[in-house]
Each structure stands twice: as structure tokens, then as C-alpha cells.
XYZ file of C-alpha atoms in Angstrom:
165
model
C 0.014 -0.013 -0.007
C 1.399 3.370 -0.969
C 0.153 6.599 0.523
C 0.639 9.697 -1.567
C 0.344 13.296 -0.389
C 0.249 16.344 -2.574
C 2.867 19.022 -2.473
C 0.288 21.483 -1.071
C -0.450 19.048 1.784
C 3.273 18.833 2.696
C 3.690 22.662 2.463
C 0.673 23.045 4.734
C 2.137 20.650 7.291
C 5.487 22.521 7.217
C 3.751 25.860 7.803
C 1.804 24.447 10.761
C 4.927 22.988 12.326
C 6.773 26.303 12.234
C 9.875 26.135 14.428
C 8.561 23.089 16.374
C 10.962 20.357 17.448
C 10.357 17.282 15.396
C 11.574 13.893 16.670
C 11.374 10.256 16.084
C 10.652 7.338 18.413
C 9.608 8.477 21.884
C 9.955 12.094 20.853
C 7.759 11.711 17.831
C 4.504 13.640 18.060
C 2.217 15.147 15.582
C 2.668 18.821 16.432
C -0.773 19.765 15.064
C -3.142 17.171 13.501
C -5.078 18.547 10.545
C -8.346 18.650 12.380
C -7.261 20.817 15.405
C -6.485 24.486 15.775
C -3.054 25.552 16.899
C -2.644 25.265 20.742
C -1.451 28.207 22.668
C 2.270 27.822 23.246
C 3.651 28.934 26.581
C 6.762 31.016 26.601
C 9.504 28.304 26.472
C 12.011 30.568 28.291
C 9.925 30.355 31.463
C 10.168 26.626 31.379
C 13.864 26.519 30.575
C 14.553 28.841 33.567
C 12.811 26.254 35.774
C 14.689 23.436 33.983
C 18.058 24.994 34.728
C 17.106 25.641 38.360
C 15.789 22.087 38.652
C 18.981 20.554 37.365
C 21.060 22.858 39.591
C 19.109 22.008 42.740
C 18.981 18.252 42.029
C 22.708 18.277 41.480
C 23.330 20.143 44.730
C 20.915 17.942 46.661
C 22.913 14.822 45.661
C 26.213 16.649 46.473
C 27.449 16.461 42.860
C 29.818 18.830 41.193
C 29.055 19.577 37.554
C 31.665 17.029 36.578
C 30.254 14.358 38.888
C 26.747 14.899 37.542
C 28.093 14.612 33.995
C 29.702 11.303 34.871
C 26.621 9.983 36.662
C 24.245 10.963 33.834
C 26.711 10.181 31.032
C 26.403 13.658 29.486
C 28.801 16.436 28.611
C 29.811 18.641 31.576
C 29.913 21.744 29.335
C 26.277 21.163 28.372
C 25.327 20.966 32.082
C 27.072 24.262 32.750
C 25.128 25.853 29.961
C 21.804 24.331 31.097
C 22.246 25.801 34.529
C 23.246 29.252 33.379
C 21.688 30.030 29.925
C 17.908 30.197 29.625
C 18.168 30.495 25.880
C 19.906 27.143 25.471
C 17.762 24.220 24.451
C 19.470 20.951 25.541
C 19.654 17.835 23.419
C 16.984 15.169 23.832
C 19.567 12.595 24.939
C 20.781 14.880 27.696
C 17.206 15.433 28.993
C 16.511 11.719 28.777
C 19.663 10.873 30.793
C 18.834 13.482 33.430
C 15.274 12.190 33.749
C 16.660 8.675 34.275
C 19.163 9.799 36.866
C 16.760 12.073 38.730
C 13.903 9.520 38.489
C 11.347 11.891 36.992
C 9.099 11.300 33.929
C 11.065 11.960 30.731
C 8.069 13.507 28.775
C 7.488 16.166 31.390
C 11.164 16.957 31.634
C 11.217 17.288 27.860
C 8.428 19.810 28.114
C 10.285 21.723 30.807
C 13.460 21.780 28.707
C 11.590 23.247 25.775
C 11.873 20.074 23.571
C 8.173 19.255 23.563
C 5.104 21.457 23.503
C 3.919 22.132 27.070
C 0.292 21.247 26.976
C -0.197 21.414 30.758
C -0.681 24.973 31.990
C -0.415 23.810 35.580
C 3.091 22.404 34.918
C 4.129 25.783 33.463
C 2.645 27.648 36.460
C 4.381 25.274 38.928
C 7.647 25.665 36.974
C 7.522 29.420 37.277
C 6.595 29.250 40.940
C 9.464 26.804 41.530
C 12.012 28.965 39.777
C 10.881 32.009 41.648
C 11.353 30.356 45.028
C 14.790 28.913 44.376
C 18.082 30.860 44.868
C 21.608 29.920 43.917
C 23.284 28.999 47.157
C 25.771 26.324 47.997
C 23.525 24.292 50.151
C 19.746 23.810 49.684
C 17.706 25.655 52.255
C 14.715 23.928 53.900
C 12.428 26.048 51.699
C 14.344 25.114 48.514
C 14.271 21.520 49.512
C 10.534 21.662 50.108
C 10.059 23.549 46.743
C 12.148 20.869 45.046
C 10.098 18.033 46.596
C 6.808 19.666 45.586
C 8.076 20.205 42.012
C 9.325 16.635 41.726
C 5.868 15.521 42.839
C 4.306 17.664 40.078
C 6.731 16.288 37.488
C 6.011 12.743 38.578
C 2.222 13.242 38.599
C 0.460 10.832 36.271
C -1.937 12.406 33.849
C -2.383 13.348 30.230
C 0.611 15.047 28.647
C -1.244 15.956 25.467
C -4.740 17.352 25.022
C -7.321 14.987 23.686
């Protein structure tokens, strides 16, 4: 069986995808099926701020240096430095997957937080902003940061739909 699509169909798909991240395997997702309107996209910078803070706090909680975290997660130390310091940087999918495995949080939600997948959950974005606002860069986690981190890990780990139906 051979499925054929017209040039106009492919051009329409490309226009709807815009600058969206397109992946294969676990990352594959139809960014916008033909029969749906475009979803509102949350500002990815807000999520990436929270992602960088999350990585920083989880690293500090475990007592890791950047180099030790890189070894434990089997990722590049220079990328971890950038993740923690540059809100404009979008990490690679492999890096986010490795961090999700190490930190024991769901990979799809961490992908959303890192800006690699469309954030379809407004409550996740709101919690990410709240989490980032309550955390400060200090050498040791305060009780409040530890509580904020625990609450945010619970939100990341919450089971529920990641994509609207």
C-alpha cells in the first residue's frame, strides 16, 4: 500500500509545524493534527529557567559537582554548565533523557520543561515558574528550597495526560 500526499499538503504541514521540534521514536509527536486548531504555546523561556534551576538543585541535593553529575548521567559537563546558566539554550533530547533517568522523573514532562516538547499542561508551566521564583543559587539547599524541590518533583511525577485529547 502506498500513501501519496500532494505538495500542497506537505507545504501546509510545514507551515503548521513552524519552528517546532520534530523527533522520532519516543519524541515523535504530531505537532498539530489537521483537524485541530493551533494550541497556545507557553513561553519556553519560563520553562527553561525552571529546567536550569531544577538541574542545579537536584545536582546540589545529591552533592554532585558539575563534573560528577556529568559522569553519573553520562552527558557532557559543558552542556550541564550551559543548562544551569543560559535560559536560551535548548538541551539535546539525549541529555534530558539521561537526566530524567538519573533524577527519576518522567522523561516526557522533563522534555516539556526543557523546551523540547510542547507544554500542553498549563499547571506544569505555572508550577515551573513558581518553583524557579522560590529557588536561589546558594551552595546548600535551604529547607524552603528542599521543600520547593520536593513539591516540584511531585508535580513532574504526577500521572496524567501530557497531550490534550
